[in-house]
PDB file of C-alpha atoms in Angstrom:
ATOM      1  CA  MET A 195     -39.008 -33.121 288.410  1.00 57.00           C
ATOM      2  CA  LYS A 196     -38.807 -36.282 290.475  1.00 66.00           C
ATOM      3  CA  TYR A 197     -38.907 -39.560 288.480  1.00 73.00           C
ATOM      4  CA  PRO A 198     -39.309 -42.998 289.751  1.00 76.00           C
ATOM      5  CA  LYS A 199     -36.000 -44.567 290.757  1.00 80.00           C
ATOM      6  CA  GLU A 200     -36.396 -47.109 287.906  1.00 85.00           C
ATOM      7  CA  GLU A 201     -36.484 -44.325 285.267  1.00 87.00           C
ATOM      8  CA  PRO A 202     -32.809 -43.862 284.541  1.00 88.00           C
ATOM      9  CA  SER A 203     -32.269 -47.573 283.961  1.00 90.00           C
ATOM     10  CA  ARG A 204     -35.324 -47.858 281.879  1.00 94.00           C
ATOM     11  CA  ARG A 205     -34.388 -44.982 279.552  1.00 93.00           C
ATOM     12  CA  LEU A 206     -30.807 -46.008 279.199  1.00 95.00           C
ATOM     13  CA  GLY A 207     -31.850 -49.675 278.814  1.00 95.00           C
ATOM     14  CA  ALA A 208     -34.176 -48.747 276.003  1.00 96.00           C
ATOM     15  CA  VAL A 209     -31.444 -46.960 274.056  1.00 97.00           C
ATOM     16  CA  ARG A 210     -28.801 -49.879 274.827  1.00 97.00           C
ATOM     17  CA  ALA A 211     -31.333 -52.358 273.417  1.00 97.00           C
ATOM     18  CA  ALA A 212     -31.629 -50.269 270.313  1.00 97.00           C
ATOM     19  CA  MET A 213     -27.794 -50.049 270.128  1.00 97.00           C
ATOM     20  CA  ASP A 214     -27.447 -53.713 270.358  1.00 97.00           C
ATOM     21  CA  GLN A 215     -29.898 -54.435 267.734  1.00 98.00           C
ATOM     22  CA  ALA A 216     -28.092 -52.090 265.472  1.00 98.00           C
ATOM     23  CA  GLY A 217     -24.715 -53.456 266.275  1.00 98.00           C
ATOM     24  CA  LEU A 218     -23.287 -50.462 268.036  1.00 97.00           C
ATOM     25  CA  ASP A 219     -20.695 -50.745 270.785  1.00 97.00           C
ATOM     26  CA  SER A 220     -21.119 -47.193 271.992  1.00 97.00           C
ATOM     27  CA  LEU A 221     -23.160 -44.072 271.144  1.00 97.00           C
ATOM     28  CA  ILE A 222     -22.110 -40.314 271.533  1.00 95.00           C
ATOM     29  CA  VAL A 223     -25.114 -37.966 272.198  1.00 94.00           C
ATOM     30  CA  TYR A 224     -24.293 -34.298 271.743  1.00 92.00           C
ATOM     31  CA  SER A 225     -26.410 -31.455 272.769  1.00 91.00           C
ATOM     32  CA  THR A 226     -26.253 -27.679 272.596  1.00 88.00           C
ATOM     33  CA  GLN A 227     -28.340 -24.865 274.053  1.00 84.00           C
ATOM     34  CA  TRP A 228     -30.296 -25.011 270.861  1.00 88.00           C
ATOM     35  CA  LYS A 229     -31.091 -28.716 271.051  1.00 88.00           C
ATOM     36  CA  LEU A 230     -30.771 -29.978 274.599  1.00 83.00           C
ATOM     37  CA  GLU A 231     -33.558 -32.573 274.916  1.00 90.00           C
ATOM     38  CA  ALA A 232     -31.423 -35.688 274.200  1.00 92.00           C
ATOM     39  CA  ILE A 233     -28.896 -35.145 276.925  1.00 93.00           C
ATOM     40  CA  HIS A 234     -31.694 -34.194 279.341  1.00 92.00           C
ATOM     41  CA  TYR A 235     -33.651 -37.279 278.511  1.00 92.00           C
ATOM     42  CA  LEU A 236     -30.803 -39.714 279.042  1.00 94.00           C
ATOM     43  CA  THR A 237     -29.059 -37.992 281.998  1.00 94.00           C
ATOM     44  CA  ASN A 238     -31.741 -35.753 283.680  1.00 92.00           C
ATOM     45  CA  TYR A 239     -29.110 -32.911 283.442  1.00 94.00           C
ATOM     46  CA  ARG A 240     -30.520 -29.706 282.394  1.00 92.00           C
ATOM     47  CA  LEU A 241     -27.756 -28.017 280.221  1.00 91.00           C
ATOM     48  CA  LEU A 242     -26.911 -24.452 281.284  1.00 91.00           C
ATOM     49  CA  GLY A 243     -23.662 -24.218 279.433  1.00 88.00           C
ATOM     50  CA  ASP A 244     -22.787 -24.247 275.750  1.00 88.00           C
ATOM     51  CA  ASP A 245     -22.915 -27.891 275.175  1.00 91.00           C
ATOM     52  CA  ALA A 246     -22.541 -31.413 276.543  1.00 93.00           C
ATOM     53  CA  CYS A 247     -21.665 -34.850 275.348  1.00 93.00           C
ATOM     54  CA  LEU A 248     -22.653 -38.246 276.752  1.00 95.00           C
ATOM     55  CA  LEU A 249     -20.799 -41.422 275.966  1.00 96.00           C
ATOM     56  CA  LEU A 250     -23.027 -44.396 276.383  1.00 97.00           C
ATOM     57  CA  PRO A 251     -21.245 -47.721 276.091  1.00 97.00           C
ATOM     58  CA  LEU A 252     -23.337 -50.815 275.367  1.00 97.00           C
ATOM     59  CA  SER A 253     -22.110 -52.144 278.680  1.00 95.00           C
ATOM     60  CA  GLY A 254     -20.434 -50.198 281.557  1.00 95.00           C
ATOM     61  CA  GLU A 255     -20.930 -46.711 282.905  1.00 95.00           C
ATOM     62  CA  PRO A 256     -21.927 -43.836 280.882  1.00 96.00           C
ATOM     63  CA  VAL A 257     -19.745 -40.572 280.905  1.00 96.00           C
ATOM     64  CA  LEU A 258     -21.075 -37.116 280.638  1.00 96.00           C
ATOM     65  CA  TYR A 259     -18.801 -34.485 279.379  1.00 95.00           C
ATOM     66  CA  ILE A 260     -19.598 -30.882 280.055  1.00 94.00           C
ATOM     67  CA  ARG A 261     -17.717 -27.730 279.073  1.00 92.00           C
ATOM     68  CA  GLU A 262     -18.076 -25.512 282.258  1.00 92.00           C
ATOM     69  CA  ALA A 263     -16.318 -26.564 285.405  1.00 93.00           C
ATOM     70  CA  TRP A 264     -18.594 -24.390 287.361  1.00 94.00           C
ATOM     71  CA  ASP A 265     -21.540 -26.706 286.620  1.00 94.00           C
ATOM     72  CA  ARG A 266     -20.030 -29.901 287.367  1.00 96.00           C
ATOM     73  CA  SER A 267     -21.352 -30.013 290.989  1.00 96.00           C
ATOM     74  CA  ARG A 268     -24.972 -29.394 289.794  1.00 95.00           C
ATOM     75  CA  ALA A 269     -24.595 -31.941 287.017  1.00 95.00           C
ATOM     76  CA  LEU A 270     -23.683 -34.620 289.655  1.00 96.00           C
ATOM     77  CA  ALA A 271     -26.456 -33.534 292.046  1.00 94.00           C
ATOM     78  CA  GLU A 272     -29.312 -33.321 289.566  1.00 92.00           C
ATOM     79  CA  GLY A 273     -28.288 -35.810 286.961  1.00 92.00           C
ATOM     80  CA  TRP A 274     -28.164 -39.684 286.791  1.00 91.00           C
ATOM     81  CA  ILE A 275     -24.692 -40.013 285.545  1.00 95.00           C
ATOM     82  CA  ALA A 276     -22.078 -40.637 288.232  1.00 95.00           C
ATOM     83  CA  ASP A 277     -19.149 -39.766 286.091  1.00 97.00           C
ATOM     84  CA  VAL A 278     -19.133 -36.174 284.979  1.00 97.00           C
ATOM     85  CA  ARG A 279     -16.071 -34.707 283.401  1.00 95.00           C
ATOM     86  CA  VAL A 280     -15.224 -31.220 282.331  1.00 94.00           C
ATOM     87  CA  GLU A 281     -13.803 -31.164 278.774  1.00 89.00           C
ATOM     88  CA  SER A 282     -13.545 -27.598 277.710  1.00 74.00           C
ATOM     89  CA  ASP A 283     -11.012 -27.687 274.830  1.00 70.00           C
ATOM     90  CA  ARG A 284     -12.210 -30.802 272.844  1.00 65.00           C
ATOM     91  CA  MET A 285     -15.917 -31.134 273.176  1.00 60.00           C
ATOM     92  CA  LEU A 286     -16.641 -30.785 269.598  1.00 55.00           C
ATOM     93  CA  THR A 287     -13.783 -33.251 268.715  1.00 61.00           C
ATOM     94  CA  ALA A 288     -15.043 -35.685 271.313  1.00 55.00           C
ATOM     95  CA  ALA A 289     -18.557 -35.421 269.843  1.00 52.00           C
ATOM     96  CA  GLY A 290     -17.309 -36.409 266.344  1.00 53.00           C
TER      97      GLY A 290
END
């Protein structure tokens, strides 16, 4: 689905405003195949692999961690996050 070009900044901005109000410097959002809506809402990346993790700092660029190297190019093409990293060994550790 195509969204207006303002949509990514609107969504991330709303979450960052809530983070600021709660006194959070960063937020980790973790999704699995069983519950993938949060990652999709914030990144527009539709999870096909096992899991994904988004590190959203209050200021600065977010980082999307995915487990499958084969899906990185699609994550970059369809998602809103410019920094997509493959982290297959420590995904659960990174998610906390």
